[in-house]
Short mmCIF file of C-alpha atoms in Angstrom, two decimals:
data_model
loop_
_atom_site.label_atom_id
_atom_site.label_comp_id
_atom_site.label_asym_id
_atom_site.label_seq_id
_atom_site.Cartn_x
_atom_site.Cartn_y
_atom_site.Cartn_z
CA UNK H 1 57.99 95.29 98.84
CA UNK H 2 56.77 95.83 95.29
CA UNK H 3 53.70 93.88 94.28
CA UNK H 4 53.55 92.37 90.82
CA UNK H 5 51.44 94.42 88.42
CA UNK H 6 48.29 92.89 86.93
CA UNK H 7 48.67 90.83 83.80
CA UNK H 8 48.00 93.05 80.75
CA UNK H 9 45.53 92.27 78.05
CA UNK H 10 46.95 90.62 74.96
CA UNK H 11 49.00 93.04 72.86
CA UNK H 12 48.90 95.79 75.47
CA UNK H 13 52.13 96.82 77.28
CA UNK H 14 52.31 96.60 81.06
CA UNK H 15 52.02 99.94 82.84
CA UNK H 16 54.91 100.47 85.28
CA UNK H 17 53.95 99.72 88.88
CA UNK H 18 55.63 102.28 91.13
CA UNK H 19 56.08 102.16 94.89
CA UNK H 20 58.34 103.92 97.37
CA UNK H 21 60.27 101.68 99.74
CA UNK H 22 61.74 102.97 103.04
CA UNK H 23 65.42 102.32 103.70
CA UNK H 24 66.16 103.11 107.38
CA UNK H 25 69.77 103.68 108.39
CA UNK H 26 71.84 104.09 111.56
CA UNK H 27 75.37 105.49 111.49
CA UNK H 28 77.70 108.01 113.08
CA UNK H 29 76.47 111.59 112.69
CA UNK H 30 77.99 115.03 113.10
CA UNK H 31 77.74 118.70 112.22
CA UNK H 32 80.13 121.29 110.85
CA UNK H 33 80.79 123.93 108.21
CA UNK H 34 80.78 123.16 104.51
CA UNK H 35 83.95 121.91 102.88
CA UNK H 36 85.34 124.23 100.19
CA UNK H 37 84.16 122.00 97.35
CA UNK H 38 80.62 122.20 98.72
CA UNK H 39 80.81 125.92 99.51
CA UNK H 40 81.98 126.48 95.92
CA UNK H 41 78.43 125.61 94.75
CA UNK H 42 76.50 127.17 97.65
CA UNK H 43 76.15 130.68 96.21
CA UNK H 44 75.40 129.48 92.64
CA UNK H 45 72.63 127.35 94.16
CA UNK H 46 71.14 130.42 95.86
CA UNK H 47 71.41 132.51 92.67
CA UNK H 48 70.01 129.91 90.26
CA UNK H 49 67.16 128.87 92.59
CA UNK H 50 65.01 126.28 90.79
CA UNK H 51 67.29 126.39 87.74
CA UNK H 52 70.05 124.82 89.85
CA UNK H 53 68.30 121.50 89.19
CA UNK H 54 69.71 121.58 85.63
CA UNK H 55 73.14 120.94 87.17
CA UNK H 56 72.11 117.77 89.00
CA UNK H 57 74.29 114.78 88.11
CA UNK H 58 72.42 111.88 86.50
CA UNK H 59 73.50 108.32 85.75
CA UNK H 60 71.96 104.96 84.92
CA UNK H 61 73.58 101.83 86.35
CA UNK H 62 72.70 98.90 84.07
CA UNK H 63 72.66 95.48 85.75
CA UNK H 64 72.74 91.94 84.33
CA UNK H 65 69.79 89.56 84.43
CA UNK H 66 71.47 87.86 87.40
CA UNK H 67 71.37 91.12 89.33
CA UNK H 68 69.83 91.59 92.78
CA UNK H 69 66.18 91.36 93.68
CA UNK H 70 64.52 94.36 95.31
CA UNK H 71 65.27 93.45 98.97
CA UNK H 72 68.94 92.84 98.10
CA UNK H 73 69.18 96.15 96.25
CA UNK H 74 67.60 98.05 99.13
CA UNK H 75 70.03 96.38 101.55
CA UNK H 76 72.94 97.49 99.33
CA UNK H 77 71.68 101.08 99.30
CA UNK H 78 71.40 100.97 103.08
CA UNK H 79 75.04 99.83 103.33
CA UNK H 80 76.12 102.65 101.04
CA UNK H 81 74.20 105.31 102.96
CA UNK H 82 75.46 104.14 106.33
CA UNK H 83 79.05 104.08 105.08
CA UNK H 84 79.23 107.54 103.47
CA UNK H 85 78.26 110.72 105.34
CA UNK H 86 77.55 112.63 102.16
CA UNK H 87 74.53 110.44 101.32
CA UNK H 88 72.76 111.28 104.60
CA UNK H 89 73.67 114.97 104.94
CA UNK H 90 71.41 118.00 105.00
CA UNK H 91 72.39 121.63 104.57
CA UNK H 92 71.03 124.82 106.09
CA UNK H 93 71.95 128.49 106.48
CA UNK H 94 72.38 129.28 110.16
CA UNK H 95 72.92 132.94 111.01
CA UNK H 96 74.41 133.61 107.59
CA UNK H 97 76.76 130.61 107.61
CA UNK H 98 75.95 127.44 105.67
CA UNK H 99 76.29 124.29 107.79
CA UNK H 100 76.04 120.58 107.07
CA UNK H 101 74.58 117.91 109.34
CA UNK H 102 75.33 114.23 108.77
CA UNK H 103 72.36 112.34 110.22
CA UNK H 104 72.99 109.52 112.70
CA UNK H 105 69.68 107.93 111.78
CA UNK H 106 66.90 108.44 109.31
CA UNK H 107 65.22 106.93 106.27
CA UNK H 108 65.81 107.12 102.54
CA UNK H 109 62.78 106.57 100.32
CA UNK H 110 63.75 104.59 97.24
CA UNK H 111 61.52 104.49 94.18
CA UNK H 112 60.83 100.98 92.83
CA UNK H 113 59.45 100.68 89.28
CA UNK H 114 58.31 97.23 88.13
CA UNK H 115 57.91 97.06 84.34
CA UNK H 116 56.71 93.45 84.16
CA UNK H 117 58.33 90.15 83.22
CA UNK H 118 58.01 90.81 79.47
CA UNK H 119 59.82 94.17 79.38
CA UNK H 120 62.64 94.11 76.83
CA UNK H 121 66.16 95.45 77.30
CA UNK H 122 65.44 98.54 75.21
CA UNK H 123 62.31 99.31 77.21
CA UNK H 124 64.19 98.99 80.49
CA UNK H 125 67.05 101.23 79.34
CA UNK H 126 64.74 103.90 77.96
CA UNK H 127 62.58 103.89 81.08
CA UNK H 128 65.65 104.20 83.36
CA UNK H 129 66.90 107.16 81.36
CA UNK H 130 63.52 108.85 81.64
CA UNK H 131 63.53 108.27 85.40
CA UNK H 132 66.86 110.07 85.77
CA UNK H 133 65.44 113.07 83.93
CA UNK H 134 62.27 112.95 86.02
CA UNK H 135 64.14 112.69 89.33
CA UNK H 136 66.55 115.46 88.32
CA UNK H 137 63.82 117.90 87.24
CA UNK H 138 62.81 118.73 90.81
CA UNK H 139 65.27 120.91 92.77
CA UNK H 140 66.78 119.36 95.88
CA UNK H 141 65.45 120.88 99.12
CA UNK H 142 68.70 120.53 101.01
CA UNK H 143 67.41 121.62 104.42
CA UNK H 144 65.19 118.53 104.73
CA UNK H 145 66.08 116.20 101.84
CA UNK H 146 69.02 113.90 101.24
CA UNK H 147 71.28 114.99 98.34
CA UNK H 148 70.85 111.76 96.31
CA UNK H 149 67.82 110.02 94.78
CA UNK H 150 67.54 106.36 93.78
CA UNK H 151 65.08 104.58 91.49
CA UNK H 152 65.17 100.81 90.96
CA UNK H 153 63.96 99.70 87.52
CA UNK H 154 62.83 96.07 87.68
CA UNK H 155 61.71 93.22 85.43
CA UNK H 156 59.89 90.39 87.14
CA UNK H 157 61.20 91.35 90.57
CA UNK H 158 64.85 91.58 89.45
CA UNK H 159 66.54 94.97 89.47
CA UNK H 160 67.87 95.57 85.94
CA UNK H 161 68.88 99.22 86.26
CA UNK H 162 69.27 101.91 88.91
CA UNK H 163 68.62 105.57 88.14
CA UNK H 164 70.76 107.77 90.40
CA UNK H 165 70.57 111.56 90.69
CA UNK H 166 73.04 113.51 92.86
CA UNK H 167 72.84 117.16 93.86
CA UNK H 168 75.65 119.31 92.48
CA UNK H 169 75.85 121.13 95.80
CA UNK H 170 77.71 118.28 97.42
CA UNK H 171 78.76 116.01 94.51
CA UNK H 172 80.98 116.72 91.55
CA UNK H 173 81.33 114.46 88.52
CA UNK H 174 84.08 112.37 90.12
CA UNK H 175 82.24 111.69 93.38
CA UNK H 176 78.96 110.96 91.57
CA UNK H 177 80.90 108.39 89.55
CA UNK H 178 82.16 106.89 92.84
CA UNK H 179 78.54 106.44 93.96
CA UNK H 180 77.84 104.37 90.83
CA UNK H 181 81.00 102.29 91.22
CA UNK H 182 80.24 101.58 94.88
CA UNK H 183 76.69 100.49 94.08
CA UNK H 184 77.88 98.12 91.34
CA UNK H 185 80.25 96.50 93.82
CA UNK H 186 77.57 96.13 96.50
CA UNK H 187 75.09 94.66 94.02
CA UNK H 188 77.77 92.14 93.04
CA UNK H 189 78.14 91.02 96.66
CA UNK H 190 81.06 93.16 97.87
CA UNK H 191 81.01 94.60 101.37
CA UNK H 192 81.15 98.35 101.92
CA UNK H 193 84.44 99.55 103.40
CA UNK H 194 84.50 102.56 105.69
CA UNK H 195 86.16 105.56 103.99
CA UNK H 196 89.17 107.12 105.65
CA UNK H 197 87.98 110.66 104.91
CA UNK H 198 84.50 112.14 105.16
CA UNK H 199 83.18 115.67 104.37
CA UNK H 200 83.35 116.74 108.03
CA UNK H 201 86.99 115.60 108.11
CA UNK H 202 87.68 117.66 105.00
CA UNK H 203 86.00 120.75 106.46
CA UNK H 204 88.05 120.43 109.65
CA UNK H 205 91.29 120.08 107.66
CA UNK H 206 90.54 123.20 105.62
CA UNK H 207 90.23 125.23 108.81
CA UNK H 208 93.46 123.84 110.25
CA UNK H 209 96.83 125.55 109.98
CA UNK H 210 97.71 123.44 106.92
CA UNK H 211 94.42 124.24 105.24
CA UNK H 212 94.91 127.96 105.82
CA UNK H 213 98.34 127.72 104.21
CA UNK H 214 96.77 126.04 101.16
CA UNK H 215 94.27 128.88 100.93
CA UNK H 216 96.96 131.56 101.23
CA UNK H 217 99.12 129.87 98.57
CA UNK H 218 96.20 129.73 96.15
CA UNK H 219 95.36 133.41 96.74
CA UNK H 220 98.97 134.44 96.02
CA UNK H 221 98.66 132.65 92.68
CA UNK H 222 95.34 134.33 91.89
CA UNK H 223 96.66 137.77 92.84
CA UNK H 224 99.77 137.43 90.68
CA UNK H 225 97.88 136.12 87.65
CA UNK H 226 95.02 138.63 87.89
CA UNK H 227 97.59 141.44 87.92
CA UNK H 228 98.40 140.42 84.33
CA UNK H 229 94.85 141.11 83.11
CA UNK H 230 94.69 144.52 81.36
CA UNK H 231 92.23 147.09 82.66
CA UNK H 232 90.43 147.72 79.37
CA UNK H 233 86.82 148.38 78.47
CA UNK H 234 84.84 145.38 77.19
CA UNK H 235 83.51 145.27 73.64
CA UNK H 236 79.88 146.34 73.16
CA UNK H 237 77.55 143.36 73.62
CA UNK H 238 75.48 141.79 70.86
CA UNK H 239 71.70 141.80 71.12
CA UNK H 240 70.79 138.76 73.25
CA UNK H 241 68.86 135.84 71.84
CA UNK H 242 66.07 134.05 73.68
CA UNK H 243 67.14 132.32 75.82
CA UNK H 244 70.20 134.56 76.26
CA UNK H 245 72.61 131.75 77.23
CA UNK H 246 72.71 128.64 75.06
CA UNK H 247 74.53 125.33 75.10
CA UNK H 248 75.30 123.16 72.07
CA UNK H 249 77.35 120.00 71.74
CA UNK H 250 79.14 118.12 69.02
CA UNK H 251 79.70 114.36 69.04
CA UNK H 252 82.84 113.67 67.02
CA UNK H 253 85.38 110.86 67.11
CA UNK H 254 87.38 112.73 64.45
CA UNK H 255 87.78 115.78 66.70
CA UNK H 256 88.87 113.62 69.61
CA UNK H 257 91.37 111.64 67.54
CA UNK H 258 92.80 114.82 66.02
CA UNK H 259 93.30 116.38 69.47
CA UNK H 260 95.18 113.25 70.55
CA UNK H 261 97.35 113.43 67.40
CA UNK H 262 98.32 117.05 68.15
CA UNK H 263 98.97 116.15 71.79
CA UNK H 264 101.28 113.30 70.81
CA UNK H 265 103.18 115.50 68.37
CA UNK H 266 103.66 118.25 70.98
CA UNK H 267 104.20 115.80 73.88
CA UNK H 268 101.42 117.44 75.87
CA UNK H 269 97.81 116.31 76.40
CA UNK H 270 94.53 116.47 74.52
CA UNK H 271 93.23 118.64 77.38
CA UNK H 272 95.99 121.20 76.75
CA UNK H 273 95.18 121.15 73.04
CA UNK H 274 91.51 121.89 73.66
CA UNK H 275 92.33 124.52 76.32
CA UNK H 276 94.56 126.30 73.78
CA UNK H 277 91.73 126.43 71.26
CA UNK H 278 89.24 127.57 73.90
CA UNK H 279 91.56 130.37 75.07
CA UNK H 280 92.31 131.45 71.49
CA UNK H 281 88.58 131.61 70.75
CA UNK H 282 87.82 133.59 73.92
CA UNK H 283 90.63 136.06 73.17
CA UNK H 284 89.15 136.66 69.72
CA UNK H 285 85.68 137.15 71.20
CA UNK H 286 86.97 139.56 73.84
CA UNK H 287 89.01 141.45 71.26
CA UNK H 288 92.20 141.33 73.32
CA UNK H 289 95.26 139.05 73.45
CA UNK H 290 95.23 138.50 77.23
CA UNK H 291 92.21 136.82 78.78
CA UNK H 292 91.58 134.95 82.06
CA UNK H 293 89.91 131.56 82.06
CA UNK H 294 88.67 129.65 85.07
CA UNK H 295 89.62 125.98 84.83
CA UNK H 296 87.10 123.68 86.49
CA UNK H 297 89.51 121.55 88.48
CA UNK H 298 88.87 118.19 90.13
CA UNK H 299 91.43 118.62 92.95
CA UNK H 300 91.92 114.84 93.03
CA UNK H 301 95.71 114.73 93.24
CA UNK H 302 96.20 112.26 96.10
CA UNK H 303 94.83 108.74 96.43
CA UNK H 304 92.77 109.84 99.41
CA UNK H 305 91.20 112.61 97.36
CA UNK H 306 90.46 110.15 94.57
CA UNK H 307 88.52 107.92 97.01
CA UNK H 308 86.69 110.83 98.67
CA UNK H 309 82.95 110.62 97.93
CA UNK H 310 82.04 114.32 98.00
CA UNK H 311 82.71 117.44 95.95
CA UNK H 312 86.26 118.74 95.66
CA UNK H 313 85.97 120.52 92.30
CA UNK H 314 86.73 124.25 92.27
CA UNK H 315 88.07 126.82 89.81
CA UNK H 316 91.71 127.26 88.95
CA UNK H 317 92.84 130.48 87.23
CA UNK H 318 94.72 130.50 83.94
CA UNK H 319 95.62 133.76 82.18
CA UNK H 320 96.17 133.27 78.46
CA UNK H 321 98.59 135.55 76.62
CA UNK H 322 99.80 133.68 73.56
CA UNK H 323 99.36 136.49 71.02
CA UNK H 324 98.57 135.89 67.36
CA UNK H 325 102.10 135.00 66.19
CA UNK H 326 103.66 131.56 66.11
CA UNK H 327 102.05 128.19 65.54
CA UNK H 328 99.37 126.15 67.22
CA UNK H 329 101.96 123.61 68.36
CA UNK H 330 104.02 126.34 70.07
CA UNK H 331 100.90 127.69 71.77
CA UNK H 332 99.87 124.22 72.99
CA UNK H 333 103.27 123.67 74.59
CA UNK H 334 103.09 127.05 76.31
CA UNK H 335 99.56 126.46 77.57
CA UNK H 336 100.53 123.01 78.85
CA UNK H 337 103.32 124.50 80.98
CA UNK H 338 101.44 127.54 82.22
CA UNK H 339 98.22 125.77 83.11
CA UNK H 340 99.91 123.19 85.35
CA UNK H 341 100.24 125.62 88.26
CA UNK H 342 96.65 126.75 87.72
CA UNK H 343 95.38 123.24 88.35
CA UNK H 344 97.56 122.88 91.46
CA UNK H 345 96.30 126.16 93.01
CA UNK H 346 92.58 125.47 92.78
CA UNK H 347 91.81 124.49 96.38
CA UNK H 348 90.84 127.50 98.47
CA UNK H 349 88.13 129.12 100.58
CA UNK H 350 85.68 130.67 98.07
CA UNK H 351 85.16 133.62 100.41
CA UNK H 352 88.89 134.40 100.11
CA UNK H 353 88.60 134.69 96.33
CA UNK H 354 85.48 136.85 96.66
CA UNK H 355 87.39 139.23 98.96
CA UNK H 356 90.41 139.30 96.62
CA UNK H 357 88.41 140.11 93.49
CA UNK H 358 86.47 142.81 95.36
CA UNK H 359 89.77 144.37 96.42
CA UNK H 360 91.23 144.26 92.90
CA UNK H 361 88.04 145.56 91.29
CA UNK H 362 88.12 148.54 93.66
CA UNK H 363 91.42 149.63 92.10
CA UNK H 364 90.33 149.09 88.46
CA UNK H 365 88.30 151.22 86.08
CA UNK H 366 86.70 148.08 84.67
CA UNK H 367 85.96 145.05 86.87
CA UNK H 368 87.61 141.72 86.18
CA UNK H 369 85.62 139.49 83.84
CA UNK H 370 85.89 135.94 85.17
CA UNK H 371 83.08 134.44 83.10
CA UNK H 372 85.23 132.39 80.70
CA UNK H 373 85.56 128.70 81.64
CA UNK H 374 87.15 125.47 80.49
CA UNK H 375 86.00 122.12 81.87
CA UNK H 376 87.66 118.80 81.06
CA UNK H 377 84.92 116.57 82.49
CA UNK H 378 86.45 113.28 81.34
CA UNK H 379 87.43 112.38 84.95
CA UNK H 380 91.19 112.43 84.25
CA UNK H 381 90.88 110.02 81.33
CA UNK H 382 91.62 110.56 77.65
CA UNK H 383 89.12 110.02 74.87
CA UNK H 384 87.94 106.44 74.35
CA UNK H 385 88.72 106.07 70.65
CA UNK H 386 87.66 103.10 68.52
CA UNK H 387 90.36 100.46 67.92
CA UNK H 388 92.51 100.83 64.84
CA UNK H 389 94.18 103.81 63.23
CA UNK H 390 92.35 106.91 61.96
CA UNK H 391 91.50 109.03 60.18
CA UNK H 392 87.94 109.01 61.43
CA UNK H 393 85.04 110.48 59.53
CA UNK H 394 83.91 113.92 60.65
CA UNK H 395 80.54 114.22 62.31
CA UNK H 396 77.69 113.94 59.82
CA UNK H 397 75.15 115.05 62.43
CA UNK H 398 76.80 118.34 63.26
CA UNK H 399 76.29 120.31 66.47
CA UNK H 400 73.03 119.84 68.39
CA UNK H 401 71.26 122.26 70.72
CA UNK H 402 71.28 121.07 74.35
CA UNK H 403 69.47 123.68 76.43
CA UNK H 404 69.11 127.37 77.14
CA UNK H 405 69.50 129.35 80.35
CA UNK H 406 68.12 132.67 81.48
CA UNK H 407 70.85 133.06 84.13
CA UNK H 408 74.33 131.57 84.30
CA UNK H 409 77.67 132.57 85.82
CA UNK H 410 79.41 131.56 82.61
CA UNK H 411 79.57 133.63 79.43
CA UNK H 412 81.79 131.06 77.67
CA UNK H 413 82.51 127.47 78.68
CA UNK H 414 84.03 124.73 76.57
CA UNK H 415 83.42 121.26 78.06
CA UNK H 416 85.05 117.94 77.12
CA UNK H 417 83.01 114.84 77.93
CA UNK H 418 82.96 111.11 77.30
CA UNK H 419 79.34 109.93 77.08
CA UNK H 420 79.51 106.16 76.83
CA UNK H 421 81.26 105.45 73.53
CA UNK H 422 80.79 109.03 72.30
CA UNK H 423 83.43 111.77 72.40
CA UNK H 424 81.64 115.06 72.95
CA UNK H 425 82.58 118.71 73.11
CA UNK H 426 79.99 121.22 74.27
CA UNK H 427 80.02 124.99 74.21
CA UNK H 428 77.91 127.16 76.48
CA UNK H 429 77.91 130.82 75.46
CA UNK H 430 76.17 134.04 76.33
CA UNK H 431 74.69 135.28 73.07
CA UNK H 432 75.68 138.83 74.07
CA UNK H 433 79.26 137.64 73.64
CA UNK H 434 78.79 135.08 70.86
CA UNK H 435 75.61 135.38 68.75
CA UNK H 436 73.43 132.28 68.84
CA UNK H 437 73.98 131.28 65.16
CA UNK H 438 77.75 131.42 65.72
CA UNK H 439 77.77 128.81 68.54
CA UNK H 440 77.32 125.71 66.29
CA UNK H 441 79.61 127.34 63.70
CA UNK H 442 82.38 127.56 66.30
CA UNK H 443 81.93 123.90 67.29
CA UNK H 444 82.08 122.74 63.68
CA UNK H 445 85.11 124.97 63.18
CA UNK H 446 86.83 123.28 66.11
CA UNK H 447 86.42 119.93 64.41
CA UNK H 448 87.67 121.19 61.05
CA UNK H 449 90.63 123.07 62.53
CA UNK H 450 91.72 120.09 64.63
CA UNK H 451 91.43 117.67 61.73
CA UNK H 452 93.69 119.98 59.71
CA UNK H 453 96.06 120.41 62.66
CA UNK H 454 96.38 116.63 63.05
CA UNK H 455 98.53 116.48 59.91
CA UNK H 456 100.11 119.97 59.81
CA UNK H 457 101.23 122.62 62.28
CA UNK H 458 98.82 125.50 61.67
CA UNK H 459 99.70 129.16 62.22
CA UNK H 460 97.94 130.39 65.32
CA UNK H 461 96.48 133.31 63.35
CA UNK H 462 94.50 130.81 61.26
CA UNK H 463 92.52 129.50 64.22
CA UNK H 464 90.00 132.34 64.84
CA UNK H 465 88.91 132.49 61.15
CA UNK H 466 88.56 128.69 61.14
CA UNK H 467 86.19 129.03 64.10
CA UNK H 468 84.12 131.68 62.35
CA UNK H 469 85.56 134.49 64.49
CA UNK H 470 86.95 137.76 63.15
#
């Protein structure tokens, strides 16, 4: 239990009182190989080492004043951990093969931070946000640590927020969101219901006859599409900046609304609109009309997959070949049709793709460049636009720098995100492909081009200049 902090002197804020509370659990355990969605992140985790912590998934669960006290919150976390294998699983490399072990018993240590009875709502929210960053800064040690961390932020013994950090090895954005939803329900008095499908079930399915057919089908798609990629020399790289890989984002309701307007006019989706622009930009940067993009795909097609609290996200393959003729609307319709199969063929054994690309590279003069990405991270939802008709004012803040990386598998990645009420687009780029000053220019150009496209069908040839690309 957390003891109340001492009463502060007049006019002096209360220092947070932090303890760690044990949450023992008992449940059904088991061991097996990694599921494909987990294995998808295994090798990036080994390559990035400590930098893999930057990919951890953070969230703050705000609770009302009538929320649970500390013992009730700890009991809810225990229910959640006992119900879902993924929250009590450790990972280890055994004789060159990664394995997962769901513990039958053990203990979670939950951080409890008491801010005092006088802490205001703003103080609680800011502190909870800082705790997520603090908890996410330390890499997960998966061989002897659980892949999720909890911190209870309290006022006068009542839990007012929960900071949750999930490892990206075993959670994707969708499943991390499921953790938050499940906790909200348990804090409100709901009972945990046993899931019908756990990670060990998924791993067993993927090694069954049906799973092997899924893998073979996906590899046929990859082989056919990769055969369309020309074997041409890459352009000379630019001098890298420091850090060499940089990420910027733009918060813009106008961009989001404009993408929806183009989607409605073309009877497609805002995701297809943004994918078209991303592919057009990458083709201009590569200096060739045909470019491959990996589509970060949720693989949540069935209801069972949508309830599955573990990673399923992998990469689909889309090969863009729209050319410079025609209009943006025509290109969006084409991308919408062509990308559909790419999203449906994104569940496979990552070692199968590694073997396929090694085979194809052996027959090419220049290896395949699969460092261009597109990620619609809005969890299968469209933008949350303000009520009422547009037009909306363009961003007056402009693009903002997010972070830099020394190492990353991506040379170009456009990401769509909904952060609370904010519609955001981020661009991660290797400065050897796109010089650092051009990254925010491209983001601002996306906003301007889309706002123009919302009211008129632009020629496709006008898009690269609008993005600041030759």
